Tab-separated table of C-alpha atoms in Angstrom:
chain	number	residue	atom	x	y	z
A	708	MET	CA	-4.104	1.665	-21.963
A	709	LEU	CA	-3.929	2.664	-18.316
A	710	LYS	CA	-0.749	4.345	-17.138
A	711	LEU	CA	0.451	3.835	-13.586
A	712	TYR	CA	3.187	6.088	-12.260
A	713	GLY	CA	4.769	4.427	-9.256
A	714	TYR	CA	7.839	3.003	-7.601
A	715	TRP	CA	8.555	-0.626	-6.880
A	716	ARG	CA	8.872	-0.145	-3.112
A	717	SER	CA	6.009	2.300	-2.717
A	718	SER	CA	3.299	0.759	-0.549
A	719	ALA	CA	0.654	2.951	-2.122
A	720	ALA	CA	1.655	1.960	-5.655
A	721	TYR	CA	1.832	-1.685	-4.513
A	722	ARG	CA	-1.847	-1.525	-3.482
A	723	VAL	CA	-2.864	-0.278	-6.904
A	724	ARG	CA	-0.742	-2.888	-8.697
A	725	ILE	CA	-2.557	-5.618	-6.763
A	726	ALA	CA	-5.924	-4.148	-7.749
A	727	CYS	CA	-4.934	-4.072	-11.416
A	728	ALA	CA	-3.603	-7.618	-11.276
A	729	LEU	CA	-6.737	-8.957	-9.591
A	730	LYS	CA	-8.882	-7.358	-12.272
A	731	GLY	CA	-6.615	-8.455	-15.110
A	732	LEU	CA	-6.011	-4.863	-16.207
A	733	GLU	CA	-3.042	-4.156	-18.403
A	734	TYR	CA	-1.219	-0.906	-17.754
A	735	GLU	CA	1.954	0.896	-18.672
A	736	ASN	CA	4.173	0.845	-15.610
A	737	ILE	CA	6.050	4.164	-15.468
A	738	SER	CA	8.720	4.294	-12.795
A	739	VAL	CA	9.086	7.405	-10.655
A	740	ASN	CA	12.223	6.715	-8.638
A	741	LEU	CA	11.738	8.124	-5.155
A	742	VAL	CA	15.466	7.995	-4.383
A	743	ASN	CA	17.458	8.946	-7.485
A	744	ASN	CA	18.502	12.578	-7.880
A	745	GLY	CA	16.769	13.565	-4.686
A	746	GLY	CA	13.538	11.931	-5.823
A	747	GLU	CA	12.083	12.033	-9.319
A	748	GLN	CA	8.648	12.707	-7.825
A	749	LEU	CA	9.856	16.239	-7.012
A	750	GLN	CA	10.644	17.139	-10.608
A	751	PRO	CA	8.374	19.808	-12.137
A	752	CYS	CA	7.328	17.558	-15.024
A	753	TYR	CA	5.886	15.029	-12.581
A	754	GLY	CA	4.298	17.806	-10.531
A	755	VAL	CA	2.125	18.614	-13.537
A	756	LEU	CA	0.569	15.153	-13.161
A	757	ASN	CA	0.561	15.053	-9.374
A	758	PRO	CA	0.938	18.426	-7.619
A	759	ASN	CA	1.442	16.593	-4.310
A	760	HIS	CA	4.624	15.015	-5.707
A	761	LEU	CA	3.722	11.556	-4.446
A	762	VAL	CA	3.072	8.175	-6.032
A	763	PRO	CA	1.003	6.571	-7.357
A	764	THR	CA	-0.708	8.482	-10.127
A	765	LEU	CA	-3.131	6.722	-12.454
A	766	GLN	CA	-3.954	7.958	-15.934
A	767	ASP	CA	-6.993	6.506	-17.670
A	768	GLY	CA	-7.686	8.462	-20.821
A	769	ASP	CA	-8.345	12.041	-19.768
A	770	LEU	CA	-8.563	11.122	-16.099
A	771	ILE	CA	-5.483	11.740	-13.959
A	772	LEU	CA	-5.995	10.556	-10.393
A	773	ASN	CA	-3.845	10.370	-7.282
A	774	GLN	CA	-4.362	8.758	-3.849
A	775	SER	CA	-4.223	4.966	-3.846
A	776	LEU	CA	-7.578	4.336	-2.156
A	777	ALA	CA	-9.365	6.705	-4.536
A	778	ILE	CA	-7.648	4.965	-7.450
A	779	ILE	CA	-8.672	1.532	-6.171
A	780	GLU	CA	-12.296	2.596	-5.737
A	781	TYR	CA	-12.292	4.154	-9.210
A	782	LEU	CA	-10.943	0.940	-10.712
A	783	ASP	CA	-13.555	-1.040	-8.807
A	784	GLU	CA	-16.349	1.081	-10.262
A	785	ALA	CA	-14.950	1.439	-13.788
A	786	TYR	CA	-13.835	-2.204	-14.049
A	787	PRO	CA	-16.185	-3.959	-11.620
A	788	GLU	CA	-15.106	-7.591	-11.907
A	789	PRO	CA	-14.006	-8.969	-9.560
A	790	SER	CA	-15.262	-6.556	-6.963
A	791	LEU	CA	-12.824	-5.378	-4.303
A	792	LEU	CA	-15.610	-4.521	-1.859
A	793	PRO	CA	-18.318	-6.809	-0.466
A	794	ASP	CA	-21.901	-6.325	-1.642
A	795	GLU	CA	-23.370	-6.280	1.871
A	796	PRO	CA	-23.235	-2.722	3.284
A	797	THR	CA	-21.820	-3.451	6.749
A	798	ARG	CA	-19.058	-5.698	5.383
A	799	ARG	CA	-18.375	-3.122	2.696
A	800	ALA	CA	-17.945	-0.436	5.347
A	801	ARG	CA	-15.728	-2.720	7.422
A	802	ALA	CA	-13.427	-3.358	4.462
A	803	ARG	CA	-13.099	0.380	3.876
A	804	ALA	CA	-12.395	1.028	7.552
A	805	LEU	CA	-9.681	-1.626	7.720
A	806	ALA	CA	-8.060	-0.273	4.564
A	807	GLN	CA	-8.090	3.256	5.953
A	808	ASN	CA	-6.627	2.118	9.270
A	809	LEU	CA	-3.455	1.252	7.382
A	810	ALA	CA	-3.430	3.623	4.430
A	811	ILE	CA	-4.490	6.739	6.343
A	812	ASP	CA	-3.631	6.228	10.021
A	813	CYS	CA	-0.460	4.129	9.825
A	814	HIS	CA	1.374	4.440	6.528
A	815	PRO	CA	1.747	8.253	6.360
A	816	LEU	CA	3.660	8.275	9.660
A	817	ASN	CA	6.247	5.908	8.194
A	818	ASN	CA	6.354	7.242	4.660
A	819	LEU	CA	9.712	7.991	3.034
A	820	ARG	CA	9.360	11.760	3.221
A	821	VAL	CA	8.564	11.587	6.949
A	822	LEU	CA	11.560	9.373	7.656
A	823	LYS	CA	13.811	11.663	5.629
A	824	TYR	CA	12.558	14.693	7.541
A	825	LEU	CA	13.201	12.992	10.866
A	826	THR	CA	16.835	12.354	10.014
A	827	ALA	CA	17.742	15.285	7.753
A	828	GLU	CA	15.860	18.108	9.483
A	829	LEU	CA	15.369	16.960	13.074
A	830	GLY	CA	18.658	15.103	13.487
A	831	VAL	CA	17.064	11.847	14.595
A	832	THR	CA	19.497	8.927	14.691
A	833	ASP	CA	18.976	5.776	12.669
A	834	GLN	CA	18.147	3.921	15.882
A	835	GLN	CA	15.551	6.510	16.869
A	836	LYS	CA	14.093	6.418	13.369
A	837	MET	CA	13.722	2.647	13.647
A	838	GLU	CA	12.043	3.013	17.046
A	839	TRP	CA	9.602	5.526	15.527
A	840	TYR	CA	8.875	3.169	12.657
A	841	HIS	CA	8.294	0.162	14.905
A	842	HIS	CA	6.148	2.101	17.371
A	843	TRP	CA	3.599	3.164	14.781
A	844	LEU	CA	3.541	-0.207	13.049
A	845	LYS	CA	2.972	-2.028	16.328
A	846	THR	CA	0.223	0.422	17.274
A	847	ALA	CA	-1.529	-0.117	13.955
A	848	PHE	CA	-1.100	-3.882	13.830
A	849	ALA	CA	-2.310	-4.376	17.409
A	850	GLY	CA	-5.597	-2.651	16.633
A	851	PHE	CA	-5.888	-4.310	13.240
A	852	GLU	CA	-5.430	-7.778	14.757
A	853	LEU	CA	-8.251	-7.143	17.214
A	854	GLN	CA	-10.553	-5.948	14.445
A	855	LEU	CA	-9.787	-9.052	12.408
A	856	GLU	CA	-11.220	-11.149	15.230
A	857	GLN	CA	-14.608	-9.711	14.247
A	858	SER	CA	-14.264	-9.708	10.461
A	859	ALA	CA	-11.731	-12.206	9.162
A	860	GLY	CA	-12.269	-15.408	7.251
A	861	LEU	CA	-9.642	-16.456	4.776
A	862	TYR	CA	-8.985	-12.758	4.241
A	863	CYS	CA	-9.567	-9.527	6.156
A	864	VAL	CA	-13.328	-9.492	5.582
A	865	GLY	CA	-14.655	-12.982	5.201
A	866	ASP	CA	-13.458	-15.141	2.327
A	867	GLN	CA	-13.346	-12.416	-0.332
A	868	VAL	CA	-10.213	-10.454	-1.168
A	869	THR	CA	-11.026	-6.792	-0.549
A	870	MET	CA	-9.239	-3.476	-0.547
A	871	ALA	CA	-8.338	-4.175	3.091
A	872	ASP	CA	-6.090	-7.035	1.963
A	873	LEU	CA	-4.619	-4.773	-0.721
A	874	CYS	CA	-3.486	-2.430	2.048
A	875	LEU	CA	-2.403	-5.094	4.524
A	876	VAL	CA	0.045	-6.998	2.325
A	877	PRO	CA	2.175	-3.938	1.429
A	878	GLN	CA	2.194	-2.798	5.048
A	879	VAL	CA	3.485	-6.187	6.182
A	880	TYR	CA	6.089	-6.069	3.407
A	881	ASN	CA	7.337	-2.827	4.950
A	882	ALA	CA	7.280	-4.301	8.439
A	883	GLU	CA	9.416	-7.220	7.310
A	884	ARG	CA	11.784	-4.909	5.491
A	885	PHE	CA	12.277	-2.898	8.697
A	886	GLN	CA	12.608	-6.078	10.777
A	887	LEU	CA	9.523	-5.718	12.935
A	888	PRO	CA	8.830	-8.971	14.836
A	889	MET	CA	5.465	-10.275	13.626
A	890	GLY	CA	4.845	-13.118	16.071
A	891	GLU	CA	2.098	-11.247	17.952
A	892	TYR	CA	-0.190	-11.075	14.913
A	893	PRO	CA	-1.333	-14.575	13.931
A	894	LEU	CA	-4.440	-13.444	12.062
A	895	ILE	CA	-2.476	-10.887	10.048
A	896	ASN	CA	0.206	-13.451	9.264
A	897	GLY	CA	-2.299	-16.035	8.095
A	898	ILE	CA	-4.100	-13.616	5.810
A	899	VAL	CA	-0.867	-12.331	4.301
A	900	ARG	CA	0.355	-15.865	3.722
A	901	ARG	CA	-2.834	-16.780	1.860
A	902	CYS	CA	-2.755	-13.571	-0.185
A	903	ARG	CA	0.831	-14.194	-1.218
A	904	GLU	CA	-0.193	-17.551	-2.645
A	905	LEU	CA	-2.482	-15.818	-5.145
A	906	THR	CA	-1.005	-15.083	-8.568
A	907	PRO	CA	-2.101	-11.399	-8.686
A	908	PHE	CA	-0.295	-10.691	-5.419
A	909	VAL	CA	2.814	-12.392	-6.772
A	910	GLN	CA	2.645	-10.340	-9.961
A	911	ALA	CA	2.313	-7.105	-7.986
A	912	ALA	CA	5.101	-7.831	-5.489
A	913	PRO	CA	7.901	-5.243	-5.363
A	914	GLU	CA	10.630	-7.685	-6.323
A	915	ASN	CA	8.745	-8.576	-9.518
A	916	GLN	CA	8.553	-5.010	-10.859
A	917	PRO	CA	10.671	-3.876	-13.823
A	918	ASP	CA	12.276	-1.077	-11.804
A	919	ALA	CA	13.142	-3.303	-8.819
A	920	VAL	CA	16.702	-3.002	-7.548
A	921	THR	CA	18.224	-6.147	-6.083
């Protein structure tokens, strides 16, 4: 059975959970609490699996793989139905680009370790941290909304759920958690609403994970 090391609130782990749920893949969900005891991801035993001390990490037999987008593409190739990328090359490239806009350009700037460094090492106030968070989300969402005008149907790229949607839903979850006003992004909001009506997205939601804290 697959093993997925993650954390209920981790956006990157959330993406992979959605991929597994869409493909009907069973996996052992192993919690790596990013908060307790200074962060369980920093413990040496976890560093053996993931030297970068981040989540998620996927184990499939002898394969141990980090980086959510690499994991999603591996799952899509190893377990191809349903596909998370369009067949047509230009739409396939567009789905990858949209996913990377969020997972590579936006999310790392607002990741937990960055926010902790801002406050603990640079002395940034909570208000300044929130302004930082909102600035980069708004920058990313503004560009993403414009790109959706060229690509969207029911979902980010036409009417097929792709890895772009797997990245968008967790990023919007974070935006809502940090109280970013979302009224300027009607296309994003519509896509997220439709995704959240799908059972796999419900199954993968943070609040439905065994390690969720209410």
